[in-house]
Tab-separated table of N, CA and C in Angstrom:
chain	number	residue	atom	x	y	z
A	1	UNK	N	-102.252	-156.938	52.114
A	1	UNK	CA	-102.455	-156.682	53.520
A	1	UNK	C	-101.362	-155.739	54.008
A	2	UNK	N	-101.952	-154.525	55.234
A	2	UNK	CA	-100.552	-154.328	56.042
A	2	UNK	C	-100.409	-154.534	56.860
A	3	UNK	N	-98.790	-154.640	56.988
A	3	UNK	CA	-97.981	-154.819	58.560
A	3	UNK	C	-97.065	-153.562	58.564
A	4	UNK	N	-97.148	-153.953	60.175
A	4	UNK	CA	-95.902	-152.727	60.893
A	4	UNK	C	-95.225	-153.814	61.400
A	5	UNK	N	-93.835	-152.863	61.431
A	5	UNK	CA	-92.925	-153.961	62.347
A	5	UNK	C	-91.873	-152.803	62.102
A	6	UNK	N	-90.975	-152.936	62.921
A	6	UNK	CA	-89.453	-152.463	63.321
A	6	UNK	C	-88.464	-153.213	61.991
A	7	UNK	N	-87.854	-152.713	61.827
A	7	UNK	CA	-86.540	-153.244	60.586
A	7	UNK	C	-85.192	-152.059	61.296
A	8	UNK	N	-84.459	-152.903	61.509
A	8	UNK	CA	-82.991	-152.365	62.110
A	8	UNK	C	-83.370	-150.751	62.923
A	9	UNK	N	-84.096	-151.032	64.039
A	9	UNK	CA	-84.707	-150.038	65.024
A	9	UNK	C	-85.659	-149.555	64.553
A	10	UNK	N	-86.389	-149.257	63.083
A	10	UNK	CA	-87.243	-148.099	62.504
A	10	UNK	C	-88.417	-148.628	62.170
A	11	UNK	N	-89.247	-148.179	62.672
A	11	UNK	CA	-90.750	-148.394	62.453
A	11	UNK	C	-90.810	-148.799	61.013
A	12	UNK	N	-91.335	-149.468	60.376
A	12	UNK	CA	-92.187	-149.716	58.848
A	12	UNK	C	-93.447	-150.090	58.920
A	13	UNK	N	-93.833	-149.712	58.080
A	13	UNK	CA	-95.331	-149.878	57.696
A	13	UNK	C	-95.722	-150.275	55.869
A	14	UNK	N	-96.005	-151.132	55.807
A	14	UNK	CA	-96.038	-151.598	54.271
A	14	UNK	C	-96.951	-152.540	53.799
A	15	UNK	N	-97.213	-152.529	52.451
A	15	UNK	CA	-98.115	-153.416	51.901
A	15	UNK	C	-97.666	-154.782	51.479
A	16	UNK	N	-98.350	-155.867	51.694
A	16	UNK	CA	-97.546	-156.980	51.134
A	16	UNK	C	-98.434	-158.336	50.828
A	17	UNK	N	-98.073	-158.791	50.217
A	17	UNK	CA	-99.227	-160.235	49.659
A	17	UNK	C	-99.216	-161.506	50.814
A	18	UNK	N	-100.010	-162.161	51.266
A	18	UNK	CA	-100.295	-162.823	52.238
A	18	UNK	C	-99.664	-163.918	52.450
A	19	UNK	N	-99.086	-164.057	50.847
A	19	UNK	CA	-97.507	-165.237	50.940
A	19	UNK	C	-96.188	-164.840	50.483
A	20	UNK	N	-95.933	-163.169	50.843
A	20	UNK	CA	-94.716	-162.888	50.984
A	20	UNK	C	-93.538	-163.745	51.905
A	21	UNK	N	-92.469	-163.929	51.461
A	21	UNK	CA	-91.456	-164.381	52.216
A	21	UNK	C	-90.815	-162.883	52.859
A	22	UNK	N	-90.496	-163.307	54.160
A	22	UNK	CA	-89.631	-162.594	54.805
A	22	UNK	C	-88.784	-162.018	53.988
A	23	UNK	N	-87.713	-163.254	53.665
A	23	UNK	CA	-86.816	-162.673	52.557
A	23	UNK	C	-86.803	-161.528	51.516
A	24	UNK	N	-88.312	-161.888	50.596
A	24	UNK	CA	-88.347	-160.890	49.837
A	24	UNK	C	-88.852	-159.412	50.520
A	25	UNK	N	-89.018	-159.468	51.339
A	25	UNK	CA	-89.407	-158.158	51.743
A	25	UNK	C	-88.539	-157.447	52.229
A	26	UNK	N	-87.195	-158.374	53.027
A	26	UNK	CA	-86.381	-157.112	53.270
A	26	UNK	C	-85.022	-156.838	52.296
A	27	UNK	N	-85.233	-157.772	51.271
A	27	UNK	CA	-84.480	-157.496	50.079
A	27	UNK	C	-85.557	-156.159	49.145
A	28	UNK	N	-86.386	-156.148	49.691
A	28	UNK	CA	-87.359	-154.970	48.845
A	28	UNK	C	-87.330	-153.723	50.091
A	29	UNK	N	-86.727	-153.630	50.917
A	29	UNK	CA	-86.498	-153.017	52.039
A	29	UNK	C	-84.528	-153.054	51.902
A	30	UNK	N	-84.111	-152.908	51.032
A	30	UNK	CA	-82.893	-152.636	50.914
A	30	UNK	C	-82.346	-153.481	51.763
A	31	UNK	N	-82.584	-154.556	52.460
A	31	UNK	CA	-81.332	-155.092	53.391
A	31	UNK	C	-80.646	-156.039	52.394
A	32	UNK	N	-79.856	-155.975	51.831
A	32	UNK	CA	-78.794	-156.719	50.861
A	32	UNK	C	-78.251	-157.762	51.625
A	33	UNK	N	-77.896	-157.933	53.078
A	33	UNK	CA	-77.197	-158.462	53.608
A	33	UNK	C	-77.829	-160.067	53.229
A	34	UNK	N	-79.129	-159.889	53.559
A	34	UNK	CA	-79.931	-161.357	53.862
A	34	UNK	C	-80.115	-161.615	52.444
A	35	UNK	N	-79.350	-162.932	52.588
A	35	UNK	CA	-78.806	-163.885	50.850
A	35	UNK	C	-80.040	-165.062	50.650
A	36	UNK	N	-80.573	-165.374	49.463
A	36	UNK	CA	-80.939	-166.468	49.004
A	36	UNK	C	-80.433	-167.193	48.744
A	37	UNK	N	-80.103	-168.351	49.206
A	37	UNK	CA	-79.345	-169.673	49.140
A	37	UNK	C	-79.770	-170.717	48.873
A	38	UNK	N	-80.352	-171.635	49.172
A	38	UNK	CA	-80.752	-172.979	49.323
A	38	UNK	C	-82.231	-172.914	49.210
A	39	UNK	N	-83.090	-172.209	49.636
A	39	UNK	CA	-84.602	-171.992	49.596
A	39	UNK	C	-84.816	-173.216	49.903
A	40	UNK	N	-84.500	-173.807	50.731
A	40	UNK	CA	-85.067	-175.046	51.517
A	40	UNK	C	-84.852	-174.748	53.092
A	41	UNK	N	-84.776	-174.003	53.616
A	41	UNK	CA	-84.005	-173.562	55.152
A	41	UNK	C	-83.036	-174.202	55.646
A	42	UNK	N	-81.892	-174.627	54.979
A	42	UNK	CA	-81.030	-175.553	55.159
A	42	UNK	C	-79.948	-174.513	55.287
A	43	UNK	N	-78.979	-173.430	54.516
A	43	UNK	CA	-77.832	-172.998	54.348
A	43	UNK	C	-77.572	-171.825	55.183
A	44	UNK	N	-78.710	-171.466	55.951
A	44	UNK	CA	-78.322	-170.268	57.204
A	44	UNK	C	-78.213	-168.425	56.332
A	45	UNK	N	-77.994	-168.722	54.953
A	45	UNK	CA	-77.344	-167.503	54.312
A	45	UNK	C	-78.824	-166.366	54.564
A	46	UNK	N	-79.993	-167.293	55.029
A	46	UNK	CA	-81.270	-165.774	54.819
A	46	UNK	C	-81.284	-165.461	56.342
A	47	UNK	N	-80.545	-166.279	57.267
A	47	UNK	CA	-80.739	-165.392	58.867
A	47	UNK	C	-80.736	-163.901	59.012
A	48	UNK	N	-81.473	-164.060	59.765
A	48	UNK	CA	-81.971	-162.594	60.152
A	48	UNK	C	-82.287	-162.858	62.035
A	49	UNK	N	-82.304	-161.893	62.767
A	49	UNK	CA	-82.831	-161.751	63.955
A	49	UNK	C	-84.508	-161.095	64.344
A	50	UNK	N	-85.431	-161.875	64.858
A	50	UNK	CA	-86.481	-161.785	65.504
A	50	UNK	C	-86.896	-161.412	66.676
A	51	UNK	N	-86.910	-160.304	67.354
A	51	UNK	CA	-86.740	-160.273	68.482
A	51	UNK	C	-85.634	-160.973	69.354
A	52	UNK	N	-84.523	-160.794	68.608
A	52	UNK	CA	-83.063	-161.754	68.840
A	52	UNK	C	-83.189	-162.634	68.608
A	53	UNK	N	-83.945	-163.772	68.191
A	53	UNK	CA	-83.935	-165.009	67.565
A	53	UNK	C	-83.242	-165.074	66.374
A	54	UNK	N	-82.386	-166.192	65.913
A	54	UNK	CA	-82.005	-166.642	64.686
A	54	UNK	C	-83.502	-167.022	63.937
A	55	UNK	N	-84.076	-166.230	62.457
A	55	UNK	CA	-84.961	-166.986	61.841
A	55	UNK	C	-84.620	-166.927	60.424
A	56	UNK	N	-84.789	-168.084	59.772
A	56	UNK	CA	-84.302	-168.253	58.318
A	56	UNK	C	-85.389	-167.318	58.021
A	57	UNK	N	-85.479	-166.142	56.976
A	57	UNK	CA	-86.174	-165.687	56.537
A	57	UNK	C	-86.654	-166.043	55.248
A	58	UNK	N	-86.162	-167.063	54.048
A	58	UNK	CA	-86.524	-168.037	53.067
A	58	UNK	C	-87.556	-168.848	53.401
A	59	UNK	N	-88.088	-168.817	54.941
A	59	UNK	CA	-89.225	-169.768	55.208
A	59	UNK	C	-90.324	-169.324	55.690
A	60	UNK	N	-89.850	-168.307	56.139
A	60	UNK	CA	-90.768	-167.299	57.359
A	60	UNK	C	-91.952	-166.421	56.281
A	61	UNK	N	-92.702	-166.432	56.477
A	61	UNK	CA	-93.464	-165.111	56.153
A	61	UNK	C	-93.618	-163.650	56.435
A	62	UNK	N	-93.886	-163.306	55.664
A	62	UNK	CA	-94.013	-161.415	56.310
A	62	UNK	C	-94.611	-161.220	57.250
A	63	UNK	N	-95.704	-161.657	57.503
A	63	UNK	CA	-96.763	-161.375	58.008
A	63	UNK	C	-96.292	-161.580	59.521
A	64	UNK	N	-96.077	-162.997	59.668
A	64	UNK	CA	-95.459	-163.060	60.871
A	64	UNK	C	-94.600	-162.442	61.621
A	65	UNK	N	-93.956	-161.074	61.167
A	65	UNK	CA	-93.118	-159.962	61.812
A	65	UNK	C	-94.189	-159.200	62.352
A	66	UNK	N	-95.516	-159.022	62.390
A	66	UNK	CA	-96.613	-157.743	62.349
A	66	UNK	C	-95.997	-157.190	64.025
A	67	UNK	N	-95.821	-156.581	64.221
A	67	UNK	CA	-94.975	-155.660	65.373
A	67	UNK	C	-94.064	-156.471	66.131
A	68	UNK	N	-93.173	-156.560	65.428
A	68	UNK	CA	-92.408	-157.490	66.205
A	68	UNK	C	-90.927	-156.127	65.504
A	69	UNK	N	-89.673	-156.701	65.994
A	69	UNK	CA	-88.534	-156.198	65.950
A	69	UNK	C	-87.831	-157.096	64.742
A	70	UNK	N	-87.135	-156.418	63.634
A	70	UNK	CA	-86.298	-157.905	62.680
A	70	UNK	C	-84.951	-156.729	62.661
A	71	UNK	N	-84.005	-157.262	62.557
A	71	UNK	CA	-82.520	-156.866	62.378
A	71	UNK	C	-81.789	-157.976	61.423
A	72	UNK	N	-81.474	-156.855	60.735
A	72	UNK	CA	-80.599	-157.583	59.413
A	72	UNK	C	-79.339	-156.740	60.077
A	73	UNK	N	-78.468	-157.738	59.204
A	73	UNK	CA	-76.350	-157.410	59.774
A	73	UNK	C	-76.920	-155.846	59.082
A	74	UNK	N	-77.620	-154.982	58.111
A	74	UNK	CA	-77.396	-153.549	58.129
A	74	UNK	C	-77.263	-152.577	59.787
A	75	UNK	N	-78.291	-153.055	60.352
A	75	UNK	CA	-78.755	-152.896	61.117
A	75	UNK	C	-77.674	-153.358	62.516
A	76	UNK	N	-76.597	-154.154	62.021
A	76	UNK	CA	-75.365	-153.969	63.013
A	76	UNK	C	-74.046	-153.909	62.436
A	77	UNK	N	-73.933	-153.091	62.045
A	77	UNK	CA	-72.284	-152.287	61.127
A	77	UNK	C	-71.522	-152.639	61.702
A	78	UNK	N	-71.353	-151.663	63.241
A	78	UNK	CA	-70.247	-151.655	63.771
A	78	UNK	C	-69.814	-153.185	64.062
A	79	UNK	N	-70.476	-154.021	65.244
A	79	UNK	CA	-70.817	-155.094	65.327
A	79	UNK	C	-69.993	-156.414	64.206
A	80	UNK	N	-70.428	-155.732	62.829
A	80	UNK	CA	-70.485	-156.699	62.073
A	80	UNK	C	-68.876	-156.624	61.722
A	81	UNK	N	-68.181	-155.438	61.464
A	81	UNK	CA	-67.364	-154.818	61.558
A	81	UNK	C	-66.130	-155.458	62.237
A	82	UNK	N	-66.470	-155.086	63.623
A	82	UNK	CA	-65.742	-155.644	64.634
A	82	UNK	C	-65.439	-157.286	64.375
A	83	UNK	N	-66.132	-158.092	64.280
A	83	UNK	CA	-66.621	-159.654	63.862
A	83	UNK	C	-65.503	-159.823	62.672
A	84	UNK	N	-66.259	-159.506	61.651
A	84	UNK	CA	-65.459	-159.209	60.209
A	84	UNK	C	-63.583	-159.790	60.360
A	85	UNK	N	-63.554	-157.942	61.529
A	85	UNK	CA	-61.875	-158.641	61.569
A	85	UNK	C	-61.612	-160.117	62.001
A	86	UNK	N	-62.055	-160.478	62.764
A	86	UNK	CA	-61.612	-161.809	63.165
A	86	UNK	C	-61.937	-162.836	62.347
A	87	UNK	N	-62.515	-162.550	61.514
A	87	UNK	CA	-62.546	-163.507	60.649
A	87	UNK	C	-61.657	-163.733	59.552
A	88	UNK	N	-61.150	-162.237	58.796
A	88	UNK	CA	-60.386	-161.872	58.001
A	88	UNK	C	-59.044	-162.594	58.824
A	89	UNK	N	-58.978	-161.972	59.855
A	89	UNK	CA	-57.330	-162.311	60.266
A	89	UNK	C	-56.637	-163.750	60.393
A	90	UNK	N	-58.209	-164.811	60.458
A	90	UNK	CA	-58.130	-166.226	60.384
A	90	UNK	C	-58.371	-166.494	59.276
A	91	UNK	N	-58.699	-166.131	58.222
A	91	UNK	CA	-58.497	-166.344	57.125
A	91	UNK	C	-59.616	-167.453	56.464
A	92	UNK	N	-60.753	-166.594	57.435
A	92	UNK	CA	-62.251	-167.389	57.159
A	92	UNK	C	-63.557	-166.625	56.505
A	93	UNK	N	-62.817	-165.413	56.132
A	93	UNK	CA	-63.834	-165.082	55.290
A	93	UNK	C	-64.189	-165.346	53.718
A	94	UNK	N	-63.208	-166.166	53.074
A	94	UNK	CA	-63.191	-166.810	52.140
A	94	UNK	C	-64.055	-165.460	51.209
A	95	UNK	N	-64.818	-166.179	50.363
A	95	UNK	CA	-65.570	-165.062	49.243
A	95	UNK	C	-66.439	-164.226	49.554
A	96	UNK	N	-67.028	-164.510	51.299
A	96	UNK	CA	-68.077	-163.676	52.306
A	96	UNK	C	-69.603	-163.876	52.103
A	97	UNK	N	-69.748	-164.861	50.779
A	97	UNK	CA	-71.262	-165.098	50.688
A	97	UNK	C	-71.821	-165.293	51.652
A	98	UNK	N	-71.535	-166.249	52.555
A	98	UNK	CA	-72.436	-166.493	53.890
A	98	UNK	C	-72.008	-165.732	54.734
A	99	UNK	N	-71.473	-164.898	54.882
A	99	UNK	CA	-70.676	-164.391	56.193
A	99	UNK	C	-71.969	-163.627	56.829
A	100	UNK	N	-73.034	-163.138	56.182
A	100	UNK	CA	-74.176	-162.188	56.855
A	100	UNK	C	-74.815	-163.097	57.376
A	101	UNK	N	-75.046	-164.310	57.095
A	101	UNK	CA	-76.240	-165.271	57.916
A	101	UNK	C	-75.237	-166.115	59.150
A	102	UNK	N	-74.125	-166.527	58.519
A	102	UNK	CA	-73.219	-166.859	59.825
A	102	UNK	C	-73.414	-165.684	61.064
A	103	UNK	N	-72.808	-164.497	60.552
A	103	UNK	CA	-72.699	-163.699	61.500
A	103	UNK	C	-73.875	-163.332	62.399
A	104	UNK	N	-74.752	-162.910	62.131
A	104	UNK	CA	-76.675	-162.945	62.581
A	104	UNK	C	-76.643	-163.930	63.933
A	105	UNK	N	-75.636	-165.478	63.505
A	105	UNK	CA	-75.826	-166.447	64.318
A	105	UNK	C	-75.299	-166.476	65.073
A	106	UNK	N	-74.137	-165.785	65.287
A	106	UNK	CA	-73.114	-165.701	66.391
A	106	UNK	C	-73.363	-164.698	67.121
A	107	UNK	N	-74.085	-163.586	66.406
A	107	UNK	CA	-74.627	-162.443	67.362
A	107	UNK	C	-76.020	-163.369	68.290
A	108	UNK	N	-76.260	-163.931	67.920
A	108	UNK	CA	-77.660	-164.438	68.656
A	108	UNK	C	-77.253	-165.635	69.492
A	109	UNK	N	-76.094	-166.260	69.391
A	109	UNK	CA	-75.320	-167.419	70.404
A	109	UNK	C	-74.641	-166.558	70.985
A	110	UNK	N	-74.111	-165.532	70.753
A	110	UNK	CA	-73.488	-164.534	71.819
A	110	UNK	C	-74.164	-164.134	72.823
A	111	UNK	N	-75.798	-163.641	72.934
A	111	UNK	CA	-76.777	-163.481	73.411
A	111	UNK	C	-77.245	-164.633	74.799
A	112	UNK	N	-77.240	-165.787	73.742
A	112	UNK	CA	-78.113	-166.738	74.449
A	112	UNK	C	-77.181	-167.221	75.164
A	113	UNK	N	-75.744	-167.731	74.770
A	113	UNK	CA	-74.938	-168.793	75.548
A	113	UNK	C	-73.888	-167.981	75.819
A	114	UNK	N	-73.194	-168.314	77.495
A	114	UNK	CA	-72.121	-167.257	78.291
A	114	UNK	C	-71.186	-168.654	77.796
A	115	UNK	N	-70.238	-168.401	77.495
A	115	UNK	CA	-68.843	-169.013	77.413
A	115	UNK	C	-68.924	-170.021	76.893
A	116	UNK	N	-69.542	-170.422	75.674
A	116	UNK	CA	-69.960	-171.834	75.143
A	116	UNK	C	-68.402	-172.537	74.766
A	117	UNK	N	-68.670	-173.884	74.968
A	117	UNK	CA	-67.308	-174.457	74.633
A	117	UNK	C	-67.197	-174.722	72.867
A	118	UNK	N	-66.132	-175.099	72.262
A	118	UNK	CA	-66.361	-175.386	70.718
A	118	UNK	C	-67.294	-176.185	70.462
A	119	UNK	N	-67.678	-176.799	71.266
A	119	UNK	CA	-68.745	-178.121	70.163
A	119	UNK	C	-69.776	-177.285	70.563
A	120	UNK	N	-69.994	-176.417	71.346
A	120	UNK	CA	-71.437	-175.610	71.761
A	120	UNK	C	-71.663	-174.246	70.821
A	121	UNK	N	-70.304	-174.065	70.050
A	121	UNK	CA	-70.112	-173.139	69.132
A	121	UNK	C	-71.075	-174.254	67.401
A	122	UNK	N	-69.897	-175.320	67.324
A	122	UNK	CA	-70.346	-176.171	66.272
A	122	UNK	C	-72.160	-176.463	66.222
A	123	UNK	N	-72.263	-177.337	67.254
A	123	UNK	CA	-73.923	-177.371	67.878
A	123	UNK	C	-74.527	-176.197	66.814
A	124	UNK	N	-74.333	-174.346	67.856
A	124	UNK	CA	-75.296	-173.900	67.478
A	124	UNK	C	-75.706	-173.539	65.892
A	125	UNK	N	-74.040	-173.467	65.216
A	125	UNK	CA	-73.952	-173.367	63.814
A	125	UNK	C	-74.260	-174.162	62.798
A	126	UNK	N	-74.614	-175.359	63.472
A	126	UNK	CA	-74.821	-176.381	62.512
A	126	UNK	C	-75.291	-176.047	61.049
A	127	UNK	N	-76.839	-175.213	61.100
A	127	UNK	CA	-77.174	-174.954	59.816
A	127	UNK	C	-76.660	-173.745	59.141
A	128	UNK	N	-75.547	-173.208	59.197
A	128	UNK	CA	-74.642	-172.428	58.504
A	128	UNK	C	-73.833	-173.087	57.353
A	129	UNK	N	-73.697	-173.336	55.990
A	129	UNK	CA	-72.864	-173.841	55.265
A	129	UNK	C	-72.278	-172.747	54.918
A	130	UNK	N	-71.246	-173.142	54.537
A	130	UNK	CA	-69.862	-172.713	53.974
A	130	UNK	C	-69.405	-173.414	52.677
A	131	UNK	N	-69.359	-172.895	51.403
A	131	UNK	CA	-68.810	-173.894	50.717
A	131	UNK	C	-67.359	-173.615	50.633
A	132	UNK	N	-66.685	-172.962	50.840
A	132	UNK	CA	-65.220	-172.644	50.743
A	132	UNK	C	-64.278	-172.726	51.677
A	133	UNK	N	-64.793	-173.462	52.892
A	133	UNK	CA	-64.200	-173.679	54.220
A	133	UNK	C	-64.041	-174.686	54.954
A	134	UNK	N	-63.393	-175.339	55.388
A	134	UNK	CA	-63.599	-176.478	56.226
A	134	UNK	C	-63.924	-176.012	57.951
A	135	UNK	N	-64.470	-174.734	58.157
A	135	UNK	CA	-64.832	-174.406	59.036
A	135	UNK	C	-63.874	-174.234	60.308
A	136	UNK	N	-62.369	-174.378	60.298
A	136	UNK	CA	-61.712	-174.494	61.107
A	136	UNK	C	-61.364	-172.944	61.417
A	137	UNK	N	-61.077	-172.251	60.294
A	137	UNK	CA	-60.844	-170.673	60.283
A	137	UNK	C	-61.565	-170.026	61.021
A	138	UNK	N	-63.070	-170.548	60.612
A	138	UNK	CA	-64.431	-169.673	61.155
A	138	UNK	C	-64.369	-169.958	62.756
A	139	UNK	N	-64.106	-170.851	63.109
A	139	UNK	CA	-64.355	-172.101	64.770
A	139	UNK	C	-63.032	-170.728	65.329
A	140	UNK	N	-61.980	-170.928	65.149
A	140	UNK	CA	-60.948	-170.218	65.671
A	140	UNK	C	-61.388	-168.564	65.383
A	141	UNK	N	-62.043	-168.205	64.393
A	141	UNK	CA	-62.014	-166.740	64.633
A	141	UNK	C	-63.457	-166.530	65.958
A	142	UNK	N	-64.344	-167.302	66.190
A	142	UNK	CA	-65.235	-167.286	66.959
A	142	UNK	C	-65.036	-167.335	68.319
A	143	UNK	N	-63.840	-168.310	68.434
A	143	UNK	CA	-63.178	-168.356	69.972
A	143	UNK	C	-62.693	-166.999	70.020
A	144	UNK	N	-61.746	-166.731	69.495
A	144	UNK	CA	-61.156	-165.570	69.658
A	144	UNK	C	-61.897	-164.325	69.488
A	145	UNK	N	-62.765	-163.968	68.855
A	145	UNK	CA	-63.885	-163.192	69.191
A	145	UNK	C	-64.774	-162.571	70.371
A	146	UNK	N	-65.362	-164.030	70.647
A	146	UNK	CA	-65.841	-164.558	71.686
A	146	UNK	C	-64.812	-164.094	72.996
A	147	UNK	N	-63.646	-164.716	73.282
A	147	UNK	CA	-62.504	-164.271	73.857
A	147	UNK	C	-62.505	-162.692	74.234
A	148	UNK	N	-62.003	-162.215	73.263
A	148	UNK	CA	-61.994	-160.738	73.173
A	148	UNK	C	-63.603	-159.656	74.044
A	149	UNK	N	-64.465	-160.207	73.311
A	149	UNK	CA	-65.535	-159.973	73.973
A	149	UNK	C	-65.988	-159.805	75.650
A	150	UNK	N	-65.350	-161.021	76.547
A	150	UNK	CA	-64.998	-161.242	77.227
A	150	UNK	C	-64.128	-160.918	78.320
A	151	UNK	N	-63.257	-160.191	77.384
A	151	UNK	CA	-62.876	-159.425	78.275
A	151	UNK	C	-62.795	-157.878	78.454
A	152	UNK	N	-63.330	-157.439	77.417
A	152	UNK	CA	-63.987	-156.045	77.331
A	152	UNK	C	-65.179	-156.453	78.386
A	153	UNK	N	-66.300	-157.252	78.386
A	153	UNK	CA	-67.002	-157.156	79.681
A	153	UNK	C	-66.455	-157.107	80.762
A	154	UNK	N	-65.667	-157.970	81.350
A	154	UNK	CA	-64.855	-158.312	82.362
A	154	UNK	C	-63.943	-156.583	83.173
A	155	UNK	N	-63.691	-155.805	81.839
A	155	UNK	CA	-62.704	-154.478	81.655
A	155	UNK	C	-64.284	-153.531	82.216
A	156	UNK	N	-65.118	-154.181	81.708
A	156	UNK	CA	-66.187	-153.043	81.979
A	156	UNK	C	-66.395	-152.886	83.400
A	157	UNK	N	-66.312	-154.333	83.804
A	157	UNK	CA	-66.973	-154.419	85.591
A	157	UNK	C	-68.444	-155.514	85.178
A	158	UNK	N	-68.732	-156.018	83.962
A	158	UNK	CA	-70.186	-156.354	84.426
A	158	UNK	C	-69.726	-157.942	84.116
């Protein structure tokens, strides 16, 4: 069957079998970022964004993108970039396997929630694992992120 859909702003148009996974398609669409992990939708590592939604893409089907918008972390460099440091500088990026499906999630709680407190940070991350972290690094580089963020809006006027 085909679908169209948007992949990190750009139109696609492609052929695909009627029980394609999300996943495999934008790993066949070069997005490297979005990891196979757990293949149970449990470990957060295949997030991707849906029309800004967090969606595990290990569960999702292709099909279900048919003109819709998907953004993989390619699709936010700078963004990811920016993020990155704060994580590095807390000393939570550990080996970075998950860091593309974590990150996906914080761009999309950045979105949805204005000034979330830590447990509203924890809350939304829940299905993010980490095996190399006790998550305290990641929690503190998110405040401070978050923080920073904050006040570049604030610097902007909005």
């Amino acid at each position: 069957m085909e679908i169209k859909f948007w992949l990190n702003g750009r139109k696609v148009q492609t052929e695909i079998q009627a029980d394609t996974l999300l996943l495999d398609l934008l790993r066949e669409k070069e997005c490297y970022s979005v990891k196979r992990g757990c293949e149970t939708a449990n470990c957060g590592l295949c997030t991707v964004l849906v029309e800004d939604k967090p969606v595990l893409s290990c569960s999702t089907l292709a099909a279900r993108v048919e003109e819709k918008h998907v953004v993989t972390l390619e699709g936010l460099q700078e963004k990811a970039e920016e993020l990155g440091g704060f994580l590095a500088r807390e000393g939570a990026e550990q080996c970075g396997f998950c860091n593309p499906g974590f990150m996906m999630n914080i761009f999309a709680m950045e979105k949805e929630l204005h000034d979330p407190t830590e447990e509203e940070i924890n809350e939304y991350l829940a299905g993010n694992l980490c095996r190399c972290s006790g998550f305290m690094g990641q929690t503190r580089s998110i405040l401070k992120y978050l923080e920073y963020k904050k006040k570049q809006r604030e610097g902007e006027g909005q």
